[in-house]
Amino acid sequence: MTLCTYSGEHELANAVATEIINLIKEKPTAVICFASGNSPKLSCEHFVNMALSADVETSQFFFIGLDEWVGVPPAMRGSCHYDFQERIFNPLNIPSSQYHLFDALSTDLQVECDKMDKVIADKGGIDLMIVGIGMNGHIGFNEPGTKFELRSHVVQLDPITKSVGQKYFDQQMQLEKGITLGFEHLLRSKRVLLLANGISKAQVIKQAVEGPVNIDFPASVMQLHSNGTIMVDEAAASLLSEN
Ligand code: F6R
């Protein structure tokens, strides 16, 4: 795992977008998994702008959605599906044949997990994962205590996730469960970028980078990835020992 610090959020987003564009140019059929949430928002904007302005061929890459809130309709602002649609599918005209997202309204969520695992396996694995970090150290909805060996699974959300998650919605939500890729996917992904901006992420970044590797702090899994990079702005890096 490496750590890269950027002077600001635009510099960080630009680096992320450049990496996505380079991957797509090199391997047009690349499988790319995104988190939703605030951390990758600007990177998505930069990616879309670069793809459109440089006329990059985006008709062959395959998009995987990292996770979803169980029971939240895809068209509702705040769902991961909504973010992906607004940020990437609509601006780049990506058809539904070019992505796979969890159906979190399914009556059989285990089937959804199996489907996701099969899609990833059939595509030959994930080339690039772009993830954020939660205030409890989660990645996706891999909450504290989640085994690193899991593939897609359904989780009971941690109280911190239920409370912080309210920020994405226009109304108070009853958030109980999530459906998410697991760390087996992350550890097998050829490349992983974990993004964090702002002073509010400084403590969790310190723990992810300098703390012990332990399922009680899920983002410590990044230390096990030989081609993973934690990309932070100066504020998120401010508590690291080398500063
Ligand atoms: C969202 C997701 C979550 C977020 C994390 C950080 O799809 O997977 O793990 O990445 O909670 O959220 P933000 O980026 O909003 O601070």
Short mmCIF file of C-alpha atoms and ligand atoms in Angstrom, two decimals:
data_model
loop_
_atom_site.label_atom_id
_atom_site.label_comp_id
_atom_site.label_asym_id
_atom_site.label_seq_id
_atom_site.Cartn_x
_atom_site.Cartn_y
_atom_site.Cartn_z
CA MET A 1 0.00 0.00 0.00
CA THR A 2 1.17 3.51 -0.74
CA LEU A 3 -0.03 6.89 0.47
CA CYS A 4 -0.34 9.99 -1.74
CA THR A 5 -1.11 13.42 -0.33
CA TYR A 6 -2.51 16.18 -2.55
CA SER A 7 -2.62 19.91 -1.89
CA GLY A 8 -6.38 20.05 -2.37
CA GLU A 9 -9.49 18.13 -3.37
CA HIS A 10 -9.28 19.15 -7.05
CA GLU A 11 -5.67 17.94 -7.31
CA LEU A 12 -6.75 14.64 -5.75
CA ALA A 13 -9.79 14.29 -8.00
CA ASN A 14 -7.67 15.09 -11.03
CA ALA A 15 -5.22 12.30 -10.15
CA VAL A 16 -8.05 9.80 -9.69
CA ALA A 17 -9.71 10.78 -12.97
CA THR A 18 -6.40 10.58 -14.83
CA GLU A 19 -5.86 7.07 -13.53
CA ILE A 20 -9.34 5.97 -14.66
CA ILE A 21 -8.85 7.51 -18.11
CA ASN A 22 -5.44 5.88 -18.52
CA LEU A 23 -6.88 2.51 -17.54
CA ILE A 24 -9.76 2.80 -20.01
CA LYS A 25 -7.37 3.84 -22.80
CA GLU A 26 -5.10 0.90 -22.04
CA LYS A 27 -7.90 -1.61 -21.45
CA PRO A 28 -11.22 -0.39 -22.91
CA THR A 29 -13.10 -3.33 -21.33
CA ALA A 30 -11.80 -2.58 -17.81
CA VAL A 31 -14.04 -3.48 -14.86
CA ILE A 32 -14.28 -0.51 -12.52
CA CYS A 33 -16.02 -0.47 -9.16
CA PHE A 34 -17.07 2.78 -7.53
CA ALA A 35 -18.35 3.71 -4.11
CA SER A 36 -20.98 6.40 -3.90
CA GLY A 37 -20.97 8.99 -1.11
CA ASN A 38 -19.13 12.32 -0.99
CA SER A 39 -15.52 11.18 -1.34
CA PRO A 40 -15.59 10.12 -5.02
CA LYS A 41 -18.01 12.87 -6.15
CA LEU A 42 -15.44 15.32 -7.48
CA SER A 43 -13.37 12.52 -9.00
CA CYS A 44 -16.45 11.41 -10.95
CA GLU A 45 -16.93 14.97 -12.21
CA HIS A 46 -13.31 15.21 -13.33
CA PHE A 47 -13.50 11.76 -14.93
CA VAL A 48 -16.66 12.63 -16.89
CA ASN A 49 -15.23 15.98 -18.03
CA MET A 50 -11.95 14.41 -19.11
CA ALA A 51 -13.70 11.56 -20.90
CA LEU A 52 -15.95 13.98 -22.81
CA SER A 53 -13.32 16.59 -23.61
CA ALA A 54 -10.63 14.11 -24.68
CA ASP A 55 -13.18 12.04 -26.56
CA VAL A 56 -12.26 8.87 -24.68
CA GLU A 57 -14.15 5.75 -25.75
CA THR A 58 -16.30 4.81 -22.74
CA SER A 59 -18.62 2.33 -24.41
CA GLN A 60 -16.83 -0.82 -23.30
CA PHE A 61 -15.79 -0.44 -19.67
CA PHE A 62 -17.96 -2.23 -17.13
CA PHE A 63 -19.17 -0.53 -13.97
CA ILE A 64 -19.80 -2.28 -10.65
CA GLY A 65 -21.60 -0.50 -7.80
CA LEU A 66 -19.84 -1.15 -4.50
CA ASP A 67 -22.90 -1.22 -2.26
CA GLU A 68 -26.49 -0.15 -1.59
CA TRP A 69 -28.81 0.64 1.30
CA VAL A 70 -31.26 -2.26 1.68
CA GLY A 71 -34.86 -1.19 1.08
CA VAL A 72 -34.02 2.20 -0.45
CA PRO A 73 -35.53 2.64 -3.94
CA PRO A 74 -32.95 3.23 -6.70
CA ALA A 75 -34.62 6.44 -7.86
CA MET A 76 -34.44 8.06 -4.42
CA ARG A 77 -31.81 10.75 -3.88
CA GLY A 78 -29.40 9.28 -1.36
CA SER A 79 -29.36 5.76 -2.79
CA CYS A 80 -26.05 4.66 -4.27
CA HIS A 81 -27.90 3.85 -7.49
CA TYR A 82 -29.07 7.47 -7.73
CA ASP A 83 -25.50 8.75 -7.34
CA PHE A 84 -24.14 6.43 -10.02
CA GLN A 85 -26.92 7.41 -12.41
CA GLU A 86 -26.44 11.15 -11.87
CA ARG A 87 -22.66 11.17 -11.78
CA ILE A 88 -21.67 8.66 -14.42
CA PHE A 89 -24.41 6.85 -16.37
CA ASN A 90 -26.40 9.90 -17.46
CA PRO A 91 -23.49 12.19 -18.35
CA LEU A 92 -21.65 9.47 -20.27
CA ASN A 93 -24.78 7.81 -21.71
CA ILE A 94 -23.88 4.46 -20.17
CA PRO A 95 -26.57 1.85 -20.96
CA SER A 96 -27.73 -0.67 -18.34
CA SER A 97 -25.86 -3.43 -20.20
CA GLN A 98 -22.66 -1.72 -19.11
CA TYR A 99 -23.16 -1.87 -15.36
CA HIS A 100 -24.25 -4.12 -12.54
CA LEU A 101 -25.65 -2.78 -9.28
CA PHE A 102 -27.19 -4.55 -6.31
CA ASP A 103 -30.98 -4.63 -6.36
CA ALA A 104 -31.51 -3.71 -2.73
CA LEU A 105 -35.29 -4.06 -3.06
CA SER A 106 -34.98 -7.74 -3.93
CA THR A 107 -36.90 -10.17 -1.73
CA ASP A 108 -33.91 -12.50 -1.90
CA LEU A 109 -30.76 -10.57 -1.11
CA GLN A 110 -28.61 -13.70 -1.07
CA VAL A 111 -29.50 -14.19 -4.74
CA GLU A 112 -28.38 -10.60 -5.33
CA CYS A 113 -25.05 -11.35 -3.65
CA ASP A 114 -24.58 -14.50 -5.71
CA LYS A 115 -25.43 -12.61 -8.91
CA MET A 116 -22.89 -9.91 -8.12
CA ASP A 117 -20.16 -12.45 -7.35
CA LYS A 118 -20.90 -14.27 -10.61
CA VAL A 119 -20.82 -11.06 -12.68
CA ILE A 120 -17.44 -10.15 -11.20
CA ALA A 121 -16.05 -13.66 -11.76
CA ASP A 122 -17.42 -13.82 -15.33
CA LYS A 123 -15.79 -10.47 -16.12
CA GLY A 124 -12.43 -11.78 -14.93
CA GLY A 125 -12.32 -9.75 -11.71
CA ILE A 126 -12.14 -6.06 -10.93
CA ASP A 127 -9.40 -3.92 -12.46
CA LEU A 128 -9.88 -0.81 -10.36
CA MET A 129 -11.84 -0.10 -7.18
CA ILE A 130 -12.44 3.46 -5.98
CA VAL A 131 -13.66 3.55 -2.39
CA GLY A 132 -14.16 5.91 0.54
CA ILE A 133 -13.74 5.42 4.27
CA GLY A 134 -16.49 5.78 6.87
CA MET A 135 -16.22 7.40 10.28
CA ASN A 136 -16.02 3.91 11.82
CA GLY A 137 -13.36 2.80 9.34
CA HIS A 138 -15.76 0.92 7.06
CA ILE A 139 -15.20 0.49 3.35
CA GLY A 140 -18.40 -0.12 1.41
CA PHE A 141 -20.62 -1.55 4.12
CA ASN A 142 -17.91 -3.76 5.55
CA GLU A 143 -18.53 -2.70 9.10
CA PRO A 144 -16.17 -3.24 12.05
CA GLY A 145 -15.86 -6.96 12.80
CA THR A 146 -16.45 -8.09 9.18
CA LYS A 147 -14.13 -10.91 8.11
CA PHE A 148 -11.70 -10.00 5.34
CA GLU A 149 -12.51 -13.24 3.44
CA LEU A 150 -16.09 -12.33 2.50
CA ARG A 151 -17.43 -11.70 -0.98
CA SER A 152 -20.83 -9.98 -1.46
CA HIS A 153 -22.94 -10.03 1.68
CA VAL A 154 -25.75 -8.37 3.58
CA VAL A 155 -24.91 -6.53 6.78
CA GLN A 156 -26.62 -5.08 9.79
CA LEU A 157 -25.47 -1.46 9.71
CA ASP A 158 -23.37 -0.06 12.53
CA PRO A 159 -25.02 2.78 14.56
CA ILE A 160 -22.40 5.25 13.23
CA THR A 161 -23.23 4.32 9.62
CA LYS A 162 -26.98 4.68 10.24
CA SER A 163 -26.50 8.10 11.75
CA VAL A 164 -23.84 9.48 9.34
CA GLY A 165 -25.79 8.03 6.37
CA GLN A 166 -28.67 10.43 7.00
CA LYS A 167 -26.59 13.17 5.31
CA TYR A 168 -27.33 11.71 1.88
CA PHE A 169 -31.13 11.83 2.18
CA ASP A 170 -33.71 14.62 2.01
CA GLN A 171 -35.72 13.06 4.82
CA GLN A 172 -35.01 11.03 7.98
CA MET A 173 -34.45 7.41 6.92
CA GLN A 174 -34.80 4.09 8.71
CA LEU A 175 -31.46 2.56 7.66
CA GLU A 176 -30.97 -0.96 8.99
CA LYS A 177 -29.10 -3.09 6.48
CA GLY A 178 -26.68 -2.73 3.62
CA ILE A 179 -25.61 -4.98 0.76
CA THR A 180 -21.98 -4.75 -0.23
CA LEU A 181 -19.00 -6.25 -1.96
CA GLY A 182 -16.64 -7.87 0.52
CA PHE A 183 -12.94 -7.60 1.13
CA GLU A 184 -12.15 -10.69 -0.88
CA HIS A 185 -13.19 -8.59 -3.88
CA LEU A 186 -11.08 -5.68 -2.68
CA LEU A 187 -8.00 -7.79 -1.99
CA ARG A 188 -8.27 -9.45 -5.42
CA SER A 189 -8.92 -6.20 -7.28
CA LYS A 190 -5.87 -5.37 -9.40
CA ARG A 191 -5.79 -1.80 -8.11
CA VAL A 192 -7.58 -0.02 -5.24
CA LEU A 193 -7.76 3.71 -4.52
CA LEU A 194 -9.14 4.82 -1.16
CA LEU A 195 -10.04 8.52 -1.20
CA ALA A 196 -10.46 10.86 1.76
CA ASN A 197 -10.82 14.62 2.00
CA GLY A 198 -11.04 17.04 4.88
CA ILE A 199 -10.14 17.24 8.53
CA SER A 200 -13.10 15.05 9.57
CA LYS A 201 -11.30 12.07 7.97
CA ALA A 202 -7.90 12.73 9.58
CA GLN A 203 -8.37 10.35 12.51
CA VAL A 204 -9.68 7.42 10.46
CA ILE A 205 -6.91 7.91 7.91
CA LYS A 206 -4.32 7.81 10.68
CA GLN A 207 -5.81 4.57 11.96
CA ALA A 208 -6.02 3.02 8.48
CA VAL A 209 -2.39 3.90 7.67
CA GLU A 210 -0.66 3.54 11.04
CA GLY A 211 -2.92 1.28 13.09
CA PRO A 212 -2.75 -2.51 13.27
CA VAL A 213 -4.38 -4.61 10.55
CA ASN A 214 -7.52 -5.80 12.27
CA ILE A 215 -11.12 -6.56 11.32
CA ASP A 216 -12.22 -4.16 14.07
CA PHE A 217 -10.95 -1.34 11.86
CA PRO A 218 -11.92 -2.49 8.35
CA ALA A 219 -9.94 0.08 6.33
CA SER A 220 -6.73 -1.37 7.78
CA VAL A 221 -7.27 -4.04 5.07
CA MET A 222 -5.66 -1.54 2.67
CA GLN A 223 -2.29 -2.31 4.26
CA LEU A 224 -2.60 -5.85 2.85
CA HIS A 225 -3.06 -4.70 -0.75
CA SER A 226 0.17 -4.61 -2.72
CA ASN A 227 -1.30 -2.23 -5.32
CA GLY A 228 -3.53 -0.09 -3.13
CA THR A 229 -3.14 3.65 -2.66
CA ILE A 230 -4.68 5.86 -0.03
CA MET A 231 -5.18 9.27 -1.64
CA VAL A 232 -5.78 12.15 0.74
CA ASP A 233 -5.75 15.91 0.81
CA GLU A 234 -3.55 17.73 3.32
CA ALA A 235 -6.33 18.05 5.89
CA ALA A 236 -7.06 14.31 5.89
CA ALA A 237 -3.29 13.65 6.16
CA SER A 238 -2.81 16.12 9.02
CA LEU A 239 -2.64 13.60 11.88
CA LEU A 240 -0.19 11.21 10.21
CA SER A 241 3.08 10.85 12.12
CA GLU A 242 5.28 11.87 9.21
CA ASN A 243 3.56 15.27 9.06
C1 F6R B 1 -20.70 4.47 -0.12
C2 F6R B 1 -19.75 3.67 0.66
C3 F6R B 1 -19.30 4.12 1.99
C4 F6R B 1 -18.63 5.50 1.91
C5 F6R B 1 -18.12 5.95 3.27
C6 F6R B 1 -17.58 7.37 3.22
O1 F6R B 1 -21.01 3.80 -1.32
O2 F6R B 1 -19.36 2.62 0.23
O3 F6R B 1 -18.41 3.19 2.52
O4 F6R B 1 -17.56 5.44 1.00
O5 F6R B 1 -19.14 5.89 4.23
O6 F6R B 1 -18.61 8.23 2.86
P1 F6R B 1 -18.31 9.71 2.37
O7 F6R B 1 -17.46 9.57 1.18
O8 F6R B 1 -19.67 10.29 2.06
O9 F6R B 1 -17.61 10.39 3.49
#
